[in-house]
Short mmCIF file of C-alpha atoms in Angstrom, two decimals:
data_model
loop_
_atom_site.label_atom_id
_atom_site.label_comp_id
_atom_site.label_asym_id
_atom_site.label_seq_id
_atom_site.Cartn_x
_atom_site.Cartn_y
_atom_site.Cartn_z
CA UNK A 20 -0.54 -15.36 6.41
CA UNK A 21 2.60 -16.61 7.36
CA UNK A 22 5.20 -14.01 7.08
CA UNK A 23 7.69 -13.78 4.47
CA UNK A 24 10.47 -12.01 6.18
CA UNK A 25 10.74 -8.45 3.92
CA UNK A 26 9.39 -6.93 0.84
CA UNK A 27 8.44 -3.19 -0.97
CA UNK A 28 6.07 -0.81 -0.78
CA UNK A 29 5.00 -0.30 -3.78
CA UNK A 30 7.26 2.42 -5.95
CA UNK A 31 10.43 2.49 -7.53
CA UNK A 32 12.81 5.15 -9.21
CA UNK A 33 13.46 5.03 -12.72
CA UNK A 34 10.78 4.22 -15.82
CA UNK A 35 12.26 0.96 -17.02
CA UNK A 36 9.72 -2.01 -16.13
CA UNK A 37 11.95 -4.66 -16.95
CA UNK A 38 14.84 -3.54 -14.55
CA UNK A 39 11.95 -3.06 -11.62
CA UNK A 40 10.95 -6.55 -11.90
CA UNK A 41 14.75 -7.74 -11.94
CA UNK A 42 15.40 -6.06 -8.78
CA UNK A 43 12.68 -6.74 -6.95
CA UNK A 44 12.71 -10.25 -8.06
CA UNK A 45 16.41 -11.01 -7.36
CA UNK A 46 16.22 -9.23 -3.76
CA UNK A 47 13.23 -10.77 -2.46
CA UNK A 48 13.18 -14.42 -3.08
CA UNK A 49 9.51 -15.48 -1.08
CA UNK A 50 7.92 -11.88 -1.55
CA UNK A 51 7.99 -10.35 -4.97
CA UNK A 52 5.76 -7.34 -5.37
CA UNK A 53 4.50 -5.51 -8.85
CA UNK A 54 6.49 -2.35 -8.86
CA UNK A 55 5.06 0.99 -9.54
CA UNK A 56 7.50 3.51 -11.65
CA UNK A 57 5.76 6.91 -11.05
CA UNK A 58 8.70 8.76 -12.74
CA UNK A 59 7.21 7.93 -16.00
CA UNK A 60 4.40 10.71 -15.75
CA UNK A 61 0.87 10.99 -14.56
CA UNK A 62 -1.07 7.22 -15.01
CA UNK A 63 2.05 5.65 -13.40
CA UNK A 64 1.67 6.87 -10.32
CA UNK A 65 0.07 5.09 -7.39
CA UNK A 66 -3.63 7.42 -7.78
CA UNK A 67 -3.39 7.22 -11.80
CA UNK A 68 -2.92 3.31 -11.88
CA UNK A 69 -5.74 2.63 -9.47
CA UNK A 70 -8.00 4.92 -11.49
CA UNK A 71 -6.86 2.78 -14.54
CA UNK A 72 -8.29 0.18 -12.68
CA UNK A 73 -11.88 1.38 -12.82
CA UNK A 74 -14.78 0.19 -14.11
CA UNK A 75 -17.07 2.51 -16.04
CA UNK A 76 -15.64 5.19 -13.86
CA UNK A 77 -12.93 7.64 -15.43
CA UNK A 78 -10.66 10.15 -14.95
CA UNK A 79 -8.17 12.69 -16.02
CA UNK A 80 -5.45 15.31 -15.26
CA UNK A 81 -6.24 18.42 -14.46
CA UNK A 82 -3.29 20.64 -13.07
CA UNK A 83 -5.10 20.74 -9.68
CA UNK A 84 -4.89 16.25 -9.75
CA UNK A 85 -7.16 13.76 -11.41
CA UNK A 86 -11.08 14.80 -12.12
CA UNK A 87 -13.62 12.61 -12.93
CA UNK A 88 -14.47 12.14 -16.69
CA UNK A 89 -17.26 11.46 -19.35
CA UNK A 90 -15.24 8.83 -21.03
CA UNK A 91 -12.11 7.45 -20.95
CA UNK A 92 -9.11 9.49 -22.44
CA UNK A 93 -5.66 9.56 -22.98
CA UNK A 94 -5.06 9.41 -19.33
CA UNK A 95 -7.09 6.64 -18.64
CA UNK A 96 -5.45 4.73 -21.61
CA UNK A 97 -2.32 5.38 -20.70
CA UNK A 98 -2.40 4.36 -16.77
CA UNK A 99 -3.81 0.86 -18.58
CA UNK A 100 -0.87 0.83 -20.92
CA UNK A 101 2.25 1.57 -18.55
CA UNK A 102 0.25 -1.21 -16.14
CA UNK A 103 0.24 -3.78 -18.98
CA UNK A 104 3.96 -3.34 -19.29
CA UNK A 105 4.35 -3.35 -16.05
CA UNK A 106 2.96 -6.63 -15.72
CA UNK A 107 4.37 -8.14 -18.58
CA UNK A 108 8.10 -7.47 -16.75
CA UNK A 109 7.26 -9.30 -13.74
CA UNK A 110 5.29 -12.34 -15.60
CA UNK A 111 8.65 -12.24 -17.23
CA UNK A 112 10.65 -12.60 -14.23
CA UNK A 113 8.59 -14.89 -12.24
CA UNK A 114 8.24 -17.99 -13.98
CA UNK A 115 7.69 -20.81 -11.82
CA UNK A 116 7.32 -18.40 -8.38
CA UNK A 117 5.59 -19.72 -6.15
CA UNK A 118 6.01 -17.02 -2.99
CA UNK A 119 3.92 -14.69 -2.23
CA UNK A 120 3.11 -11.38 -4.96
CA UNK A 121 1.43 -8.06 -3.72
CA UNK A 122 0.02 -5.88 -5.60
CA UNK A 123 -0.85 -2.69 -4.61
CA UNK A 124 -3.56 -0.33 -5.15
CA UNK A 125 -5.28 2.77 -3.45
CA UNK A 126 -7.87 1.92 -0.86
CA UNK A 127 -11.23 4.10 -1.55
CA UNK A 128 -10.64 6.59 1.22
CA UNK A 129 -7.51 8.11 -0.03
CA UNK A 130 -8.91 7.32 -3.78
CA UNK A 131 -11.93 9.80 -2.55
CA UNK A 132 -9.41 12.40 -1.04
CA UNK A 133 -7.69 13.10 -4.07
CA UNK A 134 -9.87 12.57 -6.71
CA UNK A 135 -12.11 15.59 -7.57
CA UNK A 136 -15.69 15.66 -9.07
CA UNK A 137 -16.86 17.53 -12.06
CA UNK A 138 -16.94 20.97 -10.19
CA UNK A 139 -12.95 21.00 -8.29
CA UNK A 140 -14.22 19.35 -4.83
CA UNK A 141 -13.12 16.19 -3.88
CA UNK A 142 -15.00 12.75 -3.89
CA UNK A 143 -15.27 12.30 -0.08
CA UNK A 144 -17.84 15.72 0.29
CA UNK A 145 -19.97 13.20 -1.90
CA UNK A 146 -21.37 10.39 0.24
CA UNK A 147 -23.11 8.66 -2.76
CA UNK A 148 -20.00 9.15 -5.33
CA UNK A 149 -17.77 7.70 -2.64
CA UNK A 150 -20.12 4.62 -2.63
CA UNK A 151 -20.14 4.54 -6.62
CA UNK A 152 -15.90 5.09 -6.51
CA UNK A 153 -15.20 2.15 -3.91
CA UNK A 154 -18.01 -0.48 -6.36
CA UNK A 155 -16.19 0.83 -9.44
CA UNK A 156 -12.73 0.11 -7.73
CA UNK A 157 -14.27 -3.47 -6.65
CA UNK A 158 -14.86 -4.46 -9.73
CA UNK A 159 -11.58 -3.59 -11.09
CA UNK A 160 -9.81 -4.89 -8.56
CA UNK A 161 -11.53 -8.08 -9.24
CA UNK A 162 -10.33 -8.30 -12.82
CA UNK A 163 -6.97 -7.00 -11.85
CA UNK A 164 -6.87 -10.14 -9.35
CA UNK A 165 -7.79 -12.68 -11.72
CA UNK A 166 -5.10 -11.29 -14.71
CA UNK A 167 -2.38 -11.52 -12.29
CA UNK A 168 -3.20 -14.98 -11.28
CA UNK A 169 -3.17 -15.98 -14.83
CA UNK A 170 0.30 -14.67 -15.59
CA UNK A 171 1.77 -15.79 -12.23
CA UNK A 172 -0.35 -19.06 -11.31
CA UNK A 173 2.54 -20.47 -8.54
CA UNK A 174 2.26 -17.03 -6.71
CA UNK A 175 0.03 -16.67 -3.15
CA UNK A 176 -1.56 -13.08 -3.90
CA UNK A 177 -1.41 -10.20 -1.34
CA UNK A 178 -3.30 -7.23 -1.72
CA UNK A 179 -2.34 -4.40 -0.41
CA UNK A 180 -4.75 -1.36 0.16
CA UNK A 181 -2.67 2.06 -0.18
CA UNK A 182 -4.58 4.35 2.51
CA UNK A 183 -2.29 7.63 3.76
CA UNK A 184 -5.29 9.82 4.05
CA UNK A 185 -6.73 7.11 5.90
CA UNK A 186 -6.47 9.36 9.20
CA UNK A 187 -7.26 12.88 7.79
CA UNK A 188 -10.30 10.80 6.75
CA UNK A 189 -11.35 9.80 10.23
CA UNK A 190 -9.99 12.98 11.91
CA UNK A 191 -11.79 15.64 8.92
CA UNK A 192 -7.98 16.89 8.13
CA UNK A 193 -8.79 16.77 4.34
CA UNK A 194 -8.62 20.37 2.72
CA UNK A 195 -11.15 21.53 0.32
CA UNK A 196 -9.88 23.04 -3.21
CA UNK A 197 -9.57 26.47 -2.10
CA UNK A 198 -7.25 25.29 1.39
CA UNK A 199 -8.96 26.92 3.42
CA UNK A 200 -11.66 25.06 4.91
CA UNK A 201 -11.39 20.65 5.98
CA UNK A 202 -14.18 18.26 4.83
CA UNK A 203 -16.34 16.69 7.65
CA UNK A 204 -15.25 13.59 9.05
CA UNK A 205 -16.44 10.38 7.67
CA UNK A 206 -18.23 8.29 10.12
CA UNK A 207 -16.08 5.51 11.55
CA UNK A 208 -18.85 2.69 10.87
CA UNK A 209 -19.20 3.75 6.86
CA UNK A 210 -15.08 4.05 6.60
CA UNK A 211 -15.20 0.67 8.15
CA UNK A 212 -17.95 -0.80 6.08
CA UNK A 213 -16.57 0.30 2.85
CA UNK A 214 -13.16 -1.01 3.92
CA UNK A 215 -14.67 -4.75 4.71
CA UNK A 216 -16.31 -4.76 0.96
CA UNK A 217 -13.37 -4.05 -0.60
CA UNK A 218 -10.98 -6.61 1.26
CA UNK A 219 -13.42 -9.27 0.84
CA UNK A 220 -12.99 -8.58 -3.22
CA UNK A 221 -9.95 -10.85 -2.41
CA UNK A 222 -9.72 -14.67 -0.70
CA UNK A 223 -6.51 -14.48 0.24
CA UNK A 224 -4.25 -12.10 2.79
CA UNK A 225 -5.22 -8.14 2.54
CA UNK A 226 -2.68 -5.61 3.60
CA UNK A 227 -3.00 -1.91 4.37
CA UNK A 228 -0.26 0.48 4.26
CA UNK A 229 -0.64 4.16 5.53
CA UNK A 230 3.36 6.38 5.77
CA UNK A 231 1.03 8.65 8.11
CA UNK A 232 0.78 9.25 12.12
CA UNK A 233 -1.57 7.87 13.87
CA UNK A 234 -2.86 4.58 11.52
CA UNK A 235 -6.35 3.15 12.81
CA UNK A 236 -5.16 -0.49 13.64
CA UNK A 237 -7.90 -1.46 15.74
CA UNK A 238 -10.35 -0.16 13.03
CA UNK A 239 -8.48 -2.04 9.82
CA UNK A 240 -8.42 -5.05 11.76
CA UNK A 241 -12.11 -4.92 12.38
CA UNK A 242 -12.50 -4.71 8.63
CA UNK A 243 -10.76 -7.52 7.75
CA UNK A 244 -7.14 -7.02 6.81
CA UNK A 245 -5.01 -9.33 7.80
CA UNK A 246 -1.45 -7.14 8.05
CA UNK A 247 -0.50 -3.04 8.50
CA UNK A 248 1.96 -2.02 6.39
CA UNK A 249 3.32 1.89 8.29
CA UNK A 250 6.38 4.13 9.11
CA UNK A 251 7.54 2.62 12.03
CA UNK A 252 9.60 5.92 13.17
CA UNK A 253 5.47 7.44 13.71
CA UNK A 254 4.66 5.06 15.86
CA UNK A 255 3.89 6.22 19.80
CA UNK A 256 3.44 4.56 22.98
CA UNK A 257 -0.14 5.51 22.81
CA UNK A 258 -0.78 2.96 20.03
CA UNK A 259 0.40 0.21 22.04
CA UNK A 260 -2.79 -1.68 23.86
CA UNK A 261 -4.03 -1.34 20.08
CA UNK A 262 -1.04 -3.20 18.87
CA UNK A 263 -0.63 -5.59 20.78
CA UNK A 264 -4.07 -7.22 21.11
CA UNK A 265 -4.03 -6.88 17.13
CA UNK A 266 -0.68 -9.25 16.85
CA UNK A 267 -2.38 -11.27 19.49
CA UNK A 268 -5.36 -11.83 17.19
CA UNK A 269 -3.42 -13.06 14.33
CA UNK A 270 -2.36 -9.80 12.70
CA UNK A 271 0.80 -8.99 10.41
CA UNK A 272 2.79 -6.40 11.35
CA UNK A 273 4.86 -5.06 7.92
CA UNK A 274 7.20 -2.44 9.67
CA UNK A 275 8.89 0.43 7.97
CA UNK A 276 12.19 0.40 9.30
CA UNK A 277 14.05 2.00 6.56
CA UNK A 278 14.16 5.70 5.43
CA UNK A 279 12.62 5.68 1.90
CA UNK A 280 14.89 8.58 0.67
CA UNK A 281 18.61 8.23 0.56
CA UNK A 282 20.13 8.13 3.88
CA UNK A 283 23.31 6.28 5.08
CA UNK A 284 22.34 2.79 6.12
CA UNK A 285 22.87 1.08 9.93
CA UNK A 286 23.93 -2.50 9.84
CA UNK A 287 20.94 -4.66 9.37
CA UNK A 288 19.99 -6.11 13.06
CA UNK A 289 20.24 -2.63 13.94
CA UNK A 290 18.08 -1.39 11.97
CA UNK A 291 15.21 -3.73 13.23
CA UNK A 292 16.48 -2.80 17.09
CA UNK A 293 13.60 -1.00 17.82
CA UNK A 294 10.92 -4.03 16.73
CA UNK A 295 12.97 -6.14 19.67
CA UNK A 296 12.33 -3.02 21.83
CA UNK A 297 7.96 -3.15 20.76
CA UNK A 298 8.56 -6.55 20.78
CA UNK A 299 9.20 -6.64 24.62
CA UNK A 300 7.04 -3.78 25.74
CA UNK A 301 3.90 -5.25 24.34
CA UNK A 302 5.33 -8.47 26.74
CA UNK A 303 5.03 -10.88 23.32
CA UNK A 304 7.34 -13.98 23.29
CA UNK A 305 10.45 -12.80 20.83
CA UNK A 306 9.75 -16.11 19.16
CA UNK A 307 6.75 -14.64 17.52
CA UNK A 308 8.61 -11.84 15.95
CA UNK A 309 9.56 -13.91 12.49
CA UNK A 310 6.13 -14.85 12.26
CA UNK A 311 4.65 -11.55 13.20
CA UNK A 312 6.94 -9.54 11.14
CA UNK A 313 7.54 -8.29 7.70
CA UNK A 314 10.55 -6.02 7.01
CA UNK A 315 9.74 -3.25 4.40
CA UNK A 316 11.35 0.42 3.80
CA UNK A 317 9.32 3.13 5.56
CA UNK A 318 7.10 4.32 2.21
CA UNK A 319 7.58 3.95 -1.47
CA UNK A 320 11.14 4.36 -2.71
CA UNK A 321 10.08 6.65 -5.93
CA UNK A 322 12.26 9.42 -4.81
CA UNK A 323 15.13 8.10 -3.82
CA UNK A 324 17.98 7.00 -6.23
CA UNK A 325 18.62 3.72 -8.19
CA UNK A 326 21.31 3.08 -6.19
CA UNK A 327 19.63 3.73 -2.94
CA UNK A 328 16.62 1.94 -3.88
CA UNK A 329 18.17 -1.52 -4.66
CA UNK A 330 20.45 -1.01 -1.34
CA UNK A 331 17.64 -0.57 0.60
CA UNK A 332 15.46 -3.39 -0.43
CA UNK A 333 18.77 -6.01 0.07
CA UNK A 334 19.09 -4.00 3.48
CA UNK A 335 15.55 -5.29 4.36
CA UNK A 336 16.09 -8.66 3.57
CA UNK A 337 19.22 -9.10 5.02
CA UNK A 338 17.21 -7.17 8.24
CA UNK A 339 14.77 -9.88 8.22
CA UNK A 340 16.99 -12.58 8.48
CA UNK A 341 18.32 -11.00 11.53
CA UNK A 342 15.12 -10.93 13.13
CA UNK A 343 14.90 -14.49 12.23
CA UNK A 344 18.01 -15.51 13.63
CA UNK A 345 18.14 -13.31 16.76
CA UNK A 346 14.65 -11.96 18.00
CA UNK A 347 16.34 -11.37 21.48
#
């Protein structure tokens, strides 16, 4: 994957599908992404999309999050619905694209952490319904693919895996319903396992993107993805020898840079000051930076303003372009 120099997360303030795909379309001219509008109620959000996405699995709202269901209900229809719009927009809006499009859904692990089964607990206490959730998501995922290509044939397709509980996974940090107790730990060789069968749903560049400490680069590598999308305010000194062997072996680096809540803004090149600063502690040659490097905000920008939101995205690109220009 040859990097594009900036793009989203994946949410966006606001409920109006049309004006998502505008901005993101007019701000990033070689890496559009399908915005998510989670301000329009549960289904939009990142967990009620990608459960919209399953296949002969459902789900619906309770008020403690999304439960498994019989059949599919209003929920499910609706997640399917806002999606359908949502895709519609950006067809609309990228005619004749040819850059690269991510779409974004939530990787199994986190999918398993917040969904519950039939009697409150979550998914991942469930060794054989996590199995059954990351197939059904496969096979969505598949058809979501293939739809997307149709309506935006020019495009090179990145998928990007949203996995923030990633880490609680691996660590056992996930609370049960009543808060008081954590689930076990999932064994590192069946997280990683899982993780390779879904990425290989797709033939073309797979991103993951965790806003959490402590992301598991050496282990998402391993699996197969080709970039890590993270917070790169989180990141420690102790992830380094991780880091850098993973750029060495080919892999994309899409760096947070940018508060995703409303904040006052640096100029641009500094604002990418501290990937010159990894940059030369990992001892890589600054020339590799534009090709290593994508320029994102630090999460989803669903709660921050309009305003903010379409600032921030132009900030990244212009950020980029300094990296491009001046990796010293």
């Amino acid at each position: 994957m040859s990097a594009a120099g900036a793009t989203g997360v994946g949410s966006l303030p606001g409920g109006d599908a049309r004006e998502a795909a505008r901005t993101v379309t007019g701000t990033f001219e070689d890496f559009v992404y399908l915005p998510e509008l989670p301000a329009r109620g549960p289904g939009a959000d990142m967990t009620g999309r990608s459960l919209g996405l399953l296949v002969d699995m459902y789900a619906h709202v309770e008020p403690s999050g999304w439960r498994i269901s019989d059949r599919p209900g209003r929920d499910t229809r609706r997640a399917r619905s806002w999606l359908g719009e949502d895709l519609d927009a950006l067809e609309e809006f990228t005619q004749g694209y040819t850059g690269k499009l991510k779409v974004q859904a939530v990787g199994p692990w986190t999918l398993a952490a917040a969904l519950e089964l039939r009697g409150g607990e979550a998914v991942i206490q469930d060794a054989g319904a996590c199995r059954d959730l990351a197939g059904s998501l496969a096979e969505g995922l598949a058809g979501h693919l293939a739809e997307v290509r149709k309506r935006v044939p020019g495009a090179e397709v990145v998928l990007q895996f949203d996995e923030p509980s990633l880490t609680a996974v691996l660590r056992g940090r996930v609370r049960t319903a009543s808060g008081y107790r954590t689930y076990r730990a999932v064994d590192r060789q069946v997280v990683e396992g899982t993780l390779r069968d879904l990425f290989a749903v797709h033939d073309g560049d797979v991103v993951v993107h965790s806003c959490a400490p402590e992301v598991p680069f050496a282990l998402l590598r391993r699996a197969g993805a080709t970039g890590v999308s993270f917070d790169f305010s989180l990141l420690t000194e102790r992830e380094d020898d991780h880091l850098g062997e993973a750029v060495e072996g080919g892999l994309k680096l899409f760096t947070g840079v940018v508060p995703g809540t409303d904040t006052p803004l640096s100029d641009p090149a500094g604002s990418v000051m501290g990937v010159r600063k990894l940059w030369r502690r990992l001892g890589l040659a600054p020339g590799t930076l534009a090709e290593s490097v994508v320029v994102t905000p630090s999460c989803g920008l669903a709660g921050a303003s309009p305003a903010y939101a379409r600032a921030v995205q132009a900030h990244c690109a212009r950020a980029a372009r300094s990296l491009a220009d001046n990796p010293e």
